[in-house]
Coordinates of C-alpha atoms in Angstrom, one line a residue:
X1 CA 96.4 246.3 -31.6
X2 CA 97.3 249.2 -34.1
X3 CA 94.7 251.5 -35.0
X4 CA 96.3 251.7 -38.7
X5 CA 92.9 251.2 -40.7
X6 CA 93.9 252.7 -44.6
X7 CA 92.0 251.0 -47.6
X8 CA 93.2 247.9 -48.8
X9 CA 96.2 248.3 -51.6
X10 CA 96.3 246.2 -54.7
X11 CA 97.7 243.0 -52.9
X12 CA 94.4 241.2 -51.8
X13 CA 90.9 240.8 -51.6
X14 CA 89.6 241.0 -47.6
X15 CA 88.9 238.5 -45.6
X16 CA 86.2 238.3 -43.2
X17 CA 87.9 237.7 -40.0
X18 CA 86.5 234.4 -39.3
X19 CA 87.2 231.7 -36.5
X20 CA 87.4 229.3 -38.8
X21 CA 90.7 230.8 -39.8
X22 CA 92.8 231.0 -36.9
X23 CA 95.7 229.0 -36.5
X24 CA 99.3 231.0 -36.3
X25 CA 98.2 232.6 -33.0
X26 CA 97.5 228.9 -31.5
X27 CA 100.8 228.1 -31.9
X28 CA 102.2 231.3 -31.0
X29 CA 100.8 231.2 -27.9
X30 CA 101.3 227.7 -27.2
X31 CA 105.6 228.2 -27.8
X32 CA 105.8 231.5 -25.7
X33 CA 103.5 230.0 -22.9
X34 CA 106.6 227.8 -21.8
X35 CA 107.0 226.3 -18.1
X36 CA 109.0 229.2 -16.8
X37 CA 105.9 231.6 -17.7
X38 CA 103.9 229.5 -15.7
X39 CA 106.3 228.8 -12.7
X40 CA 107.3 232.9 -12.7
X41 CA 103.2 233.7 -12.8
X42 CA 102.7 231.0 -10.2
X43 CA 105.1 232.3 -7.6
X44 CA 103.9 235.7 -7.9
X45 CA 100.7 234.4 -7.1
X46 CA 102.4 232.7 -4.0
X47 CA 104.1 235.9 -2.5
X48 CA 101.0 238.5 -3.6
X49 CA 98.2 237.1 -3.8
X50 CA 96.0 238.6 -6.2
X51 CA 97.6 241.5 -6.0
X52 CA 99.5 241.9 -9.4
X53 CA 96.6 240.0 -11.6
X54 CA 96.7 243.5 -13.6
X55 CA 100.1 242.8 -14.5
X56 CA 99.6 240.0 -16.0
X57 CA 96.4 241.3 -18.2
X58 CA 99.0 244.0 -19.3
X59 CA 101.7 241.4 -20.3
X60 CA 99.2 240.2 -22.8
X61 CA 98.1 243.5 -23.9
X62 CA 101.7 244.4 -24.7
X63 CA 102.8 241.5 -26.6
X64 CA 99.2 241.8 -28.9
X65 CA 100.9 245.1 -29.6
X66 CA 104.2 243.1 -30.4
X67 CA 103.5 240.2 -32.6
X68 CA 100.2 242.3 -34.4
X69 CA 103.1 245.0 -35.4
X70 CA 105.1 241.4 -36.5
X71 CA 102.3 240.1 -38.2
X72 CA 101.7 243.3 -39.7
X73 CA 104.7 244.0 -41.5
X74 CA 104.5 240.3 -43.1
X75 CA 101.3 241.1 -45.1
X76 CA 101.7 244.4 -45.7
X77 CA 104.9 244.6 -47.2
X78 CA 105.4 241.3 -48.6
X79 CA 108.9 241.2 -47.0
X80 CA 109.7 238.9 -43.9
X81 CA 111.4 240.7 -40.7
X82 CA 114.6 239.8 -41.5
X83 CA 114.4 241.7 -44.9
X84 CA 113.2 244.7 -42.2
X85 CA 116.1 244.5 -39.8
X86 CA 118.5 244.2 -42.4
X87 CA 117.5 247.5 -44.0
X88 CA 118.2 249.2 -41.2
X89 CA 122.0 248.3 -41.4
X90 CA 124.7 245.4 -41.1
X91 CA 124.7 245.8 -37.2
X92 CA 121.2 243.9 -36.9
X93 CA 123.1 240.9 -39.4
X94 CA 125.6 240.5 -36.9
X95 CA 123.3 240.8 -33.2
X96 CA 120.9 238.1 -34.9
X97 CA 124.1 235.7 -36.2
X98 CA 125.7 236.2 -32.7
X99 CA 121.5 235.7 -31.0
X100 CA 120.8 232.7 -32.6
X101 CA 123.4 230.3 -32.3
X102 CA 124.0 231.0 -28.6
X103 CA 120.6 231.3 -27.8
X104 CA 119.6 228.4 -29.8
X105 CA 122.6 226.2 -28.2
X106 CA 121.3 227.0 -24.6
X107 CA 117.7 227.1 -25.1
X108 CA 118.3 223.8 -26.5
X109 CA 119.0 222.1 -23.3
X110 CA 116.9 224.0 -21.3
X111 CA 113.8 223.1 -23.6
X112 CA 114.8 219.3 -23.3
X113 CA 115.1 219.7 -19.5
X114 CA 112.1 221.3 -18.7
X115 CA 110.0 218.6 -21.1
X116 CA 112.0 215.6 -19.4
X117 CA 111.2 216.6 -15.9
X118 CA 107.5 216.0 -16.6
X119 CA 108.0 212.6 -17.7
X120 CA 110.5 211.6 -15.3
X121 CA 107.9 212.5 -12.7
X122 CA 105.2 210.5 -13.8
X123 CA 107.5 207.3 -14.9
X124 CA 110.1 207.7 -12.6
X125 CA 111.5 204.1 -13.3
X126 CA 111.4 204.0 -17.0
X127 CA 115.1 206.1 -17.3
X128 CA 117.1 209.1 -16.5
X129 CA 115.8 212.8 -16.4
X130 CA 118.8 213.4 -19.2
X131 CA 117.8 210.5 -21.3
X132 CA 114.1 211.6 -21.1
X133 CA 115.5 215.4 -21.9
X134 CA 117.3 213.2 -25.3
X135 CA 114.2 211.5 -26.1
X136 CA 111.9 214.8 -26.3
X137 CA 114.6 216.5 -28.3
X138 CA 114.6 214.2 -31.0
X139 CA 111.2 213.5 -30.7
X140 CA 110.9 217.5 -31.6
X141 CA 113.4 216.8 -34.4
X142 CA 111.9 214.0 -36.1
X143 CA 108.6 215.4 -36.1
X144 CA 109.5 219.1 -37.3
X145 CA 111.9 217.4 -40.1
X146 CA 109.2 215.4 -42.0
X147 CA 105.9 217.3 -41.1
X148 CA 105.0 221.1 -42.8
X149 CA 103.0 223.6 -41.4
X150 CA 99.6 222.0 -41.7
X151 CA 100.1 219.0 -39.9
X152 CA 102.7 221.4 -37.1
X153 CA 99.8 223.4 -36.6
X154 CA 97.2 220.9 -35.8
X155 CA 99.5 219.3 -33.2
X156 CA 99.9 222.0 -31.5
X157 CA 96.2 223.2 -31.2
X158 CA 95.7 219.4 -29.7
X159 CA 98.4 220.4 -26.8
X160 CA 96.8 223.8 -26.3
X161 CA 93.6 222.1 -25.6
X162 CA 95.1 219.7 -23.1
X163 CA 97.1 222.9 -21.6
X164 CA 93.8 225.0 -21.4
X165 CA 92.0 221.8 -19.8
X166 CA 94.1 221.1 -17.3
X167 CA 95.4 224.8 -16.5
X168 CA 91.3 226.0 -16.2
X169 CA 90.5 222.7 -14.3
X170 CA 93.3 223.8 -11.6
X171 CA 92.4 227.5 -11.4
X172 CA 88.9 225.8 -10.6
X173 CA 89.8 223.4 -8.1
X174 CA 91.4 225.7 -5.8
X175 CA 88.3 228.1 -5.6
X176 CA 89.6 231.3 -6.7
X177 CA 88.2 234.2 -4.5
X178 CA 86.7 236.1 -7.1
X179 CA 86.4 239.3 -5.1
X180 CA 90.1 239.5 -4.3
X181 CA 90.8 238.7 -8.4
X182 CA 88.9 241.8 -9.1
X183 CA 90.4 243.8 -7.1
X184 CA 93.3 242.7 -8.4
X185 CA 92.7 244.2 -12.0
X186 CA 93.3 247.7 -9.8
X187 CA 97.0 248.6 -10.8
X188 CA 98.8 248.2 -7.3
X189 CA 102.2 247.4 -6.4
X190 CA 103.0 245.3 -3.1
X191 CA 104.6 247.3 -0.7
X192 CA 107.9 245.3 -0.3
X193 CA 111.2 246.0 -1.9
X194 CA 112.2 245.9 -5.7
X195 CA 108.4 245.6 -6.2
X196 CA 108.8 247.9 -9.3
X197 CA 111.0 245.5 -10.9
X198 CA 109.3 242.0 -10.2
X199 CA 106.1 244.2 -11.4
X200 CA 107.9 244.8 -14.5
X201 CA 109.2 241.8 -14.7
X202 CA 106.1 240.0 -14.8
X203 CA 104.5 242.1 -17.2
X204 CA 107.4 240.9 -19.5
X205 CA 107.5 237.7 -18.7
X206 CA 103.9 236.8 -20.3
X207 CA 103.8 234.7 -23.6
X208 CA 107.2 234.8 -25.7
X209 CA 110.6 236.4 -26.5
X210 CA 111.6 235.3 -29.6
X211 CA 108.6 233.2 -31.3
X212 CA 106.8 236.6 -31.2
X213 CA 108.9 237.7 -33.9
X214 CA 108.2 233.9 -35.4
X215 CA 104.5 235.0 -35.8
X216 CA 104.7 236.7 -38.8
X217 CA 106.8 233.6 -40.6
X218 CA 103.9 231.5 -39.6
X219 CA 101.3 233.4 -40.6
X220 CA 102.9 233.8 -44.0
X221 CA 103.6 229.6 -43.5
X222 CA 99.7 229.5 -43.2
X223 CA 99.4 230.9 -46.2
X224 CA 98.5 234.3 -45.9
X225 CA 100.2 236.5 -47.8
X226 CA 99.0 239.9 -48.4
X227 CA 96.9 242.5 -46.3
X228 CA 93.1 240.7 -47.6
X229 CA 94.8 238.7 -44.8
X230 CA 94.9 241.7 -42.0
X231 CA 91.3 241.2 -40.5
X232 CA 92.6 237.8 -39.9
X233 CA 95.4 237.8 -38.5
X234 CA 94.5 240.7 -36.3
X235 CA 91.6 238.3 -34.6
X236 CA 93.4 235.5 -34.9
X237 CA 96.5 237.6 -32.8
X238 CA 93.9 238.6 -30.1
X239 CA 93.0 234.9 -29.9
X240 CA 96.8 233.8 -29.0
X241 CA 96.8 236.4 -26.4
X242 CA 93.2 235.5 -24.7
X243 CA 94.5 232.1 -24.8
X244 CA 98.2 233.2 -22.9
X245 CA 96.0 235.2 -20.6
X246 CA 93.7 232.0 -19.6
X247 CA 97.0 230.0 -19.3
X248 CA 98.3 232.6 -17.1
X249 CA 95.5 234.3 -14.8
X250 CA 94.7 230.1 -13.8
X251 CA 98.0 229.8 -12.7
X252 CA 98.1 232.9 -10.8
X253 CA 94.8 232.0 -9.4
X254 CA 96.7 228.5 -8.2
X255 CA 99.5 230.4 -6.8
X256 CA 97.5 232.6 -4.5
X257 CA 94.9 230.3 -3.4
X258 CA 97.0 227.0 -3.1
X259 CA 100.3 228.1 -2.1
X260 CA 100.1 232.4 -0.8
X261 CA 97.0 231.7 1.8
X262 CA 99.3 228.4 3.0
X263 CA 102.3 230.4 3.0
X264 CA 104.0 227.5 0.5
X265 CA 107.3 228.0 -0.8
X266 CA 108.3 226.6 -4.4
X267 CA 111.5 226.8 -6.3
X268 CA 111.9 229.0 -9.3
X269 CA 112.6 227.6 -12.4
X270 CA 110.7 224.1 -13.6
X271 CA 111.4 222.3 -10.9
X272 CA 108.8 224.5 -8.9
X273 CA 105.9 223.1 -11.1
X274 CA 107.1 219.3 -10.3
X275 CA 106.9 220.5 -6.3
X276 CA 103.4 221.8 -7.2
X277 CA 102.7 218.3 -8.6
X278 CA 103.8 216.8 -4.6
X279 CA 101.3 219.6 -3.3
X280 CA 98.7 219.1 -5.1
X281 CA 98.7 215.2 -4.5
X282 CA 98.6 216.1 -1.2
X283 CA 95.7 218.2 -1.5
X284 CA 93.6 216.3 -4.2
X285 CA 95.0 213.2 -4.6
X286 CA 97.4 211.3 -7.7
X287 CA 94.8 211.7 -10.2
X288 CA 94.9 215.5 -10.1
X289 CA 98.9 215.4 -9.4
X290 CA 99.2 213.4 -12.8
X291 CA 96.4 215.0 -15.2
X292 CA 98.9 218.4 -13.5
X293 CA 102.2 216.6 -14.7
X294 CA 100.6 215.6 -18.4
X295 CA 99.7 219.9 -18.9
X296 CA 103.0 220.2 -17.6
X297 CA 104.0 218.0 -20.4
X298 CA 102.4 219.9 -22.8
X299 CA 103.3 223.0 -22.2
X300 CA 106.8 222.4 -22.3
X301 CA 107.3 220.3 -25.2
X302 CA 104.7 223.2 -27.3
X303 CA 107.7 225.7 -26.3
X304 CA 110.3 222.6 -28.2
X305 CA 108.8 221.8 -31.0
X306 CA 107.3 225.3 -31.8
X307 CA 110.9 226.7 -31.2
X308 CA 112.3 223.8 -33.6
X309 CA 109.9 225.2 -35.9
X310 CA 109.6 228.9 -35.9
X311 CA 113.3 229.9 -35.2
X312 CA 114.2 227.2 -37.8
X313 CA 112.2 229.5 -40.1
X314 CA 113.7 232.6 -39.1
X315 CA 117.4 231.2 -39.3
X316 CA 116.3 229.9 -43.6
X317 CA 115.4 233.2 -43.7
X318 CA 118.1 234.7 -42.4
X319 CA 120.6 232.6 -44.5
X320 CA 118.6 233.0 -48.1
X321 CA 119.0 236.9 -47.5
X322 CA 123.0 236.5 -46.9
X323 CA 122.9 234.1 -49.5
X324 CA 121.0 236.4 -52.1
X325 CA 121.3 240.1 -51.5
X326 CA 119.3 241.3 -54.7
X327 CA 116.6 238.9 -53.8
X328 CA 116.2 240.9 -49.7
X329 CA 116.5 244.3 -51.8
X330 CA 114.0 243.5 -54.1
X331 CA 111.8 241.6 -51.6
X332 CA 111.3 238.4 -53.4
X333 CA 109.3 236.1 -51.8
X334 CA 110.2 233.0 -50.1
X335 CA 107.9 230.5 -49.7
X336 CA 106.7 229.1 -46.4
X337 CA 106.9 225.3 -47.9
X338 CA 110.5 225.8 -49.3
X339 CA 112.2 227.2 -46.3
X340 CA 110.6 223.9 -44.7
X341 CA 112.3 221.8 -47.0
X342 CA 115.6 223.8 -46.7
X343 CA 119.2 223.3 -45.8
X344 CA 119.2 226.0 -43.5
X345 CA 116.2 225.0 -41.9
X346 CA 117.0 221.5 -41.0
X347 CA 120.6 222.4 -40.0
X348 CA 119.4 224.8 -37.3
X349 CA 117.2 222.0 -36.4
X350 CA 120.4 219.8 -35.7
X351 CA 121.7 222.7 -33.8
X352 CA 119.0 223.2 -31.6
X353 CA 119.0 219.3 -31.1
X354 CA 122.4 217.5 -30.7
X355 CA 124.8 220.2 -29.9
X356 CA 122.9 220.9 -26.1
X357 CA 122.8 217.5 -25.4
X358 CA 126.4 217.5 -24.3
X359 CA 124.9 220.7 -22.2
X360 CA 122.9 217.7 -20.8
X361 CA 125.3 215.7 -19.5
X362 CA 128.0 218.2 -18.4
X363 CA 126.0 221.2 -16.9
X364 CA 125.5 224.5 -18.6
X365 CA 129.0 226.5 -19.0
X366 CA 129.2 229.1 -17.1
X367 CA 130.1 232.1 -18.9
X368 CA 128.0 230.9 -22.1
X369 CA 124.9 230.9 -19.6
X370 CA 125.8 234.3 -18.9
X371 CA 126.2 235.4 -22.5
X372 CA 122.8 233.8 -23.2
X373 CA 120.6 235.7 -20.2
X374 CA 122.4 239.0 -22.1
X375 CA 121.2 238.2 -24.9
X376 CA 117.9 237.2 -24.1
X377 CA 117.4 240.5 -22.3
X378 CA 118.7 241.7 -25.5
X379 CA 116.5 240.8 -27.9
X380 CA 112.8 241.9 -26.7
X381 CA 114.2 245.5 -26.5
X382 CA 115.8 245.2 -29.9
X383 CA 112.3 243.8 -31.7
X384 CA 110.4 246.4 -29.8
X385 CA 112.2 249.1 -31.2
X386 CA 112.6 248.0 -34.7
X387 CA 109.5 247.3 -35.1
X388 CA 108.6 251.1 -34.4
X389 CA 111.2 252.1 -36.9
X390 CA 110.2 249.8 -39.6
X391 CA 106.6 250.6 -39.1
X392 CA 107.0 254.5 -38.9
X393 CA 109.3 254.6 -41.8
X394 CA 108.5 254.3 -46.0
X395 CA 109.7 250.8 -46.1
X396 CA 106.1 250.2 -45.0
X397 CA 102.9 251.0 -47.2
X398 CA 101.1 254.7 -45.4
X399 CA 98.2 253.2 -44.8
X400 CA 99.5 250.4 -42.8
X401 CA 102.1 252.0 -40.6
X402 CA 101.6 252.9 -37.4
X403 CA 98.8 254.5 -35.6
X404 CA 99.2 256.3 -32.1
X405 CA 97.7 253.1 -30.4
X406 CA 100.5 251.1 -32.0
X407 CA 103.2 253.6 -31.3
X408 CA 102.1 253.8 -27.8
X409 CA 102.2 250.4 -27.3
X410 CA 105.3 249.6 -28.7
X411 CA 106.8 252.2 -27.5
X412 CA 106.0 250.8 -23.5
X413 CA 107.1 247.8 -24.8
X414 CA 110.1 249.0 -26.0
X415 CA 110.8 250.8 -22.7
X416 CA 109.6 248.2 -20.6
X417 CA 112.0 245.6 -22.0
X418 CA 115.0 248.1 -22.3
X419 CA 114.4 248.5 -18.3
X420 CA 114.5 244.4 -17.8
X421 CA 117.5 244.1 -19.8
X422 CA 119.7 246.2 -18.1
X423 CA 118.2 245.2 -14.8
X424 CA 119.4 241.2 -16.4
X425 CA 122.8 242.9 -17.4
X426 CA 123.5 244.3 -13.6
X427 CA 122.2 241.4 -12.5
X428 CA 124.7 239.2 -14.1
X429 CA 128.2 238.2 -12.4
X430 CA 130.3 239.9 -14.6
X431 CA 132.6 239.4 -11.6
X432 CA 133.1 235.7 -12.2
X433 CA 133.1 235.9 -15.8
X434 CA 136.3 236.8 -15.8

């Protein structure tokens, strides 16, 4: 979404931003859009209705602004992000180290839960919801470890498709008032208490935390490379974010007509989207219920095995540059293929896979599940803000920094996310922790 539009430097020829191109922003939407985006949109269609619809267009609007700025830096400097944040200072080193292997250790399980309920649900006999949660996990593995971009990327748009299918088929089938959606592109709050903050919350709850930082290592993984690739990637960006706003207006739609004019309850977290599954063979019958449970399916295990993937990519990264200081200060390239076929790569793969397992079968501890919603919160903040200072600053080429679209942008973003994390911070009990 910048409005940065200086002639092309001496790294490319253009591209004509063509359909036929687009690829990286599939995937990125398909890993951000995970079942807890859907669930959260879903209930807020169940308490208001139509009313925060706007919201949710803005969610998209500001991570366009996010992983364009992402995607931006890639192919403009020829440096990946981690070369950014590690020109800044040390301290960004040490918050990703500390990020990525308790994030990855708890978003492990959770990704292998949320993917196993699905299953469990439509063969409830075949074997337990852990051993389902096992199966997808090294499912994910196996297929990440011996398949490159290419092939990741095709996969993916095939589980996009099924998402889209069945998430537009549902918005459908409930007969969406269309009248009450368009008035609920008008910016209003409900009038009940902490409105604000679920508002907020919502707009940052659309479409990725830390795959939108992953954009730009897939883009690069796609092979684009320098800014002949800008036109592109901007269009192909725009298309991630249309798709993440179908996913989510649908399921707002389903929320407010199927659950806020019944007055239905559902549980937050995953779980809410297997009651859904109860209500809507209730409503429509099992062959709706189960074509519900197999999107369900989809969207979840796209958030695995693109987090396998992307975040795998980001931790190669991360180690090459410890590994070879000259080559981050002299921003030598790093091919997409050989950070696939890396150490680093595939043994942030087994960390994401068999170290959560025993978070499986013994519950999450405590005060790491604390540590991790920290962190989380941490993190959108942290690439929000960077972003602006890597994209204001001479480590980027003038005619690609920022703009006063992108600034603006970001700079809600930044804000926006800065609010949400202390508001997870205060919400944490720190009491307990103790």
């Amino acid at each position: 979404m910048a409005d940065a539009t200086g002639t092309l430097g001496n790294t490319g020829t253009p591209r004509k931003s063509s359909w036929r191109y687009i690829g990286p922003g599939i995937v990125v939407a398909a890993t951000g859009v995970g079942a807890g985006d859907l669930v959260a949109t879903l209930i807020a269609g169940a308490n208001f209705g139509y009313t925060l619809l706007w919201a949710a267009v803005i969610g998209c609007l500001v991570k366009i602004s996010l992983a364009e700025a992402a995607g931006r830096w890639h192919l403009s400097t020829g440096r990946t992000l981690f070369d950014g944040w590690a020109s800044l200072g040390r301290w960004t080193t040490w918050f990703f180290a500390f990020y990525v292997v308790v994030w990855g250790f708890v978003y492990g399980a959770a990704a292998m839960s949320s993917s196993a309920l699905p299953l469990q649900a439509l063969f409830p006999d075949v074997m337990d919801l852990k051993w389902w949660g096992v199966a997808c996990a090294v499912a994910g593995l196996v297929f990440v470890w011996f398949n490159k971009y290419a092939v990741f990327e095709k996969v993916m748009t095939v589980l996009v498709g099924v998402m889209f299918v069945v998430t537009v088929y549902l918005a459908v089938r409930v007969t969406p008032n269309l009248g009450d959606a368009f008035a609920g592109l008008l910016p209003v709050l409900p009038d009940e208490k902490d409105s604000i903050l679920n508002t907020l919350g919502l707009i940052g709850g659309v479409g990725g935390t830390i795959t939108l930082a992953a954009y730009g290592y897939w883009v690069n993984a796609k092979g684009w490379t320098d800014t002949g690739w800008m036109k592109v990637m901007r269009l192909d960006n725009r298309v991630a974010y249309l798709t993440t706003g179908v996913f989510v207006v649908a399921m707002l739609f389903v929320g407010a007509e199927l659950l806020h004019s019944a007055n239905i309850a559902i549980a937050s977290g995953d779980k809410g989207l297997v009651q859904l599954s109860d209500i809507l063979e209730d409503r429509y019958g099992t062959a709706t219920a189960k074509f519900f449970l197999i999107g369900f399916f989809a969207t979840s295990f796209t958030s695995l095995i693109g987090v396998w993937h992307g975040v795998s990519l980001m931790f190669a990264d991360f180690v090459a540059r410890l590994r070879a200081g000259t080559a981050a200060a002299t921003g030598e390239k790093i091919a997409a293929g050989e950070r696939e076929r890396s150490w680093p790569f595939r043994l942030y793969l087994l960390w994401l896979t068999f170290p959560p397992i025993v978070l499986l079968f013994q519950g999450q501890p405590f005060r790491l599940v604390i540590i991790y919603g920290v962190l989380g919160a941490a993190f959108m903040p942290f690439l929000a803000l960077t972003l602006v200072w890597l994209l204001n600053s001479d480590r980027t080429p003038a005619e690609w920094r920022n703009g006063w679209l992108s600034n603006g942008m970001l700079g809600i973003a930044g804000l926006l996310f800065l609010v949400l994390c202390v508001k997870q911070i205060w919400d944490q009990p720190w009491s307990e922790f103790f």
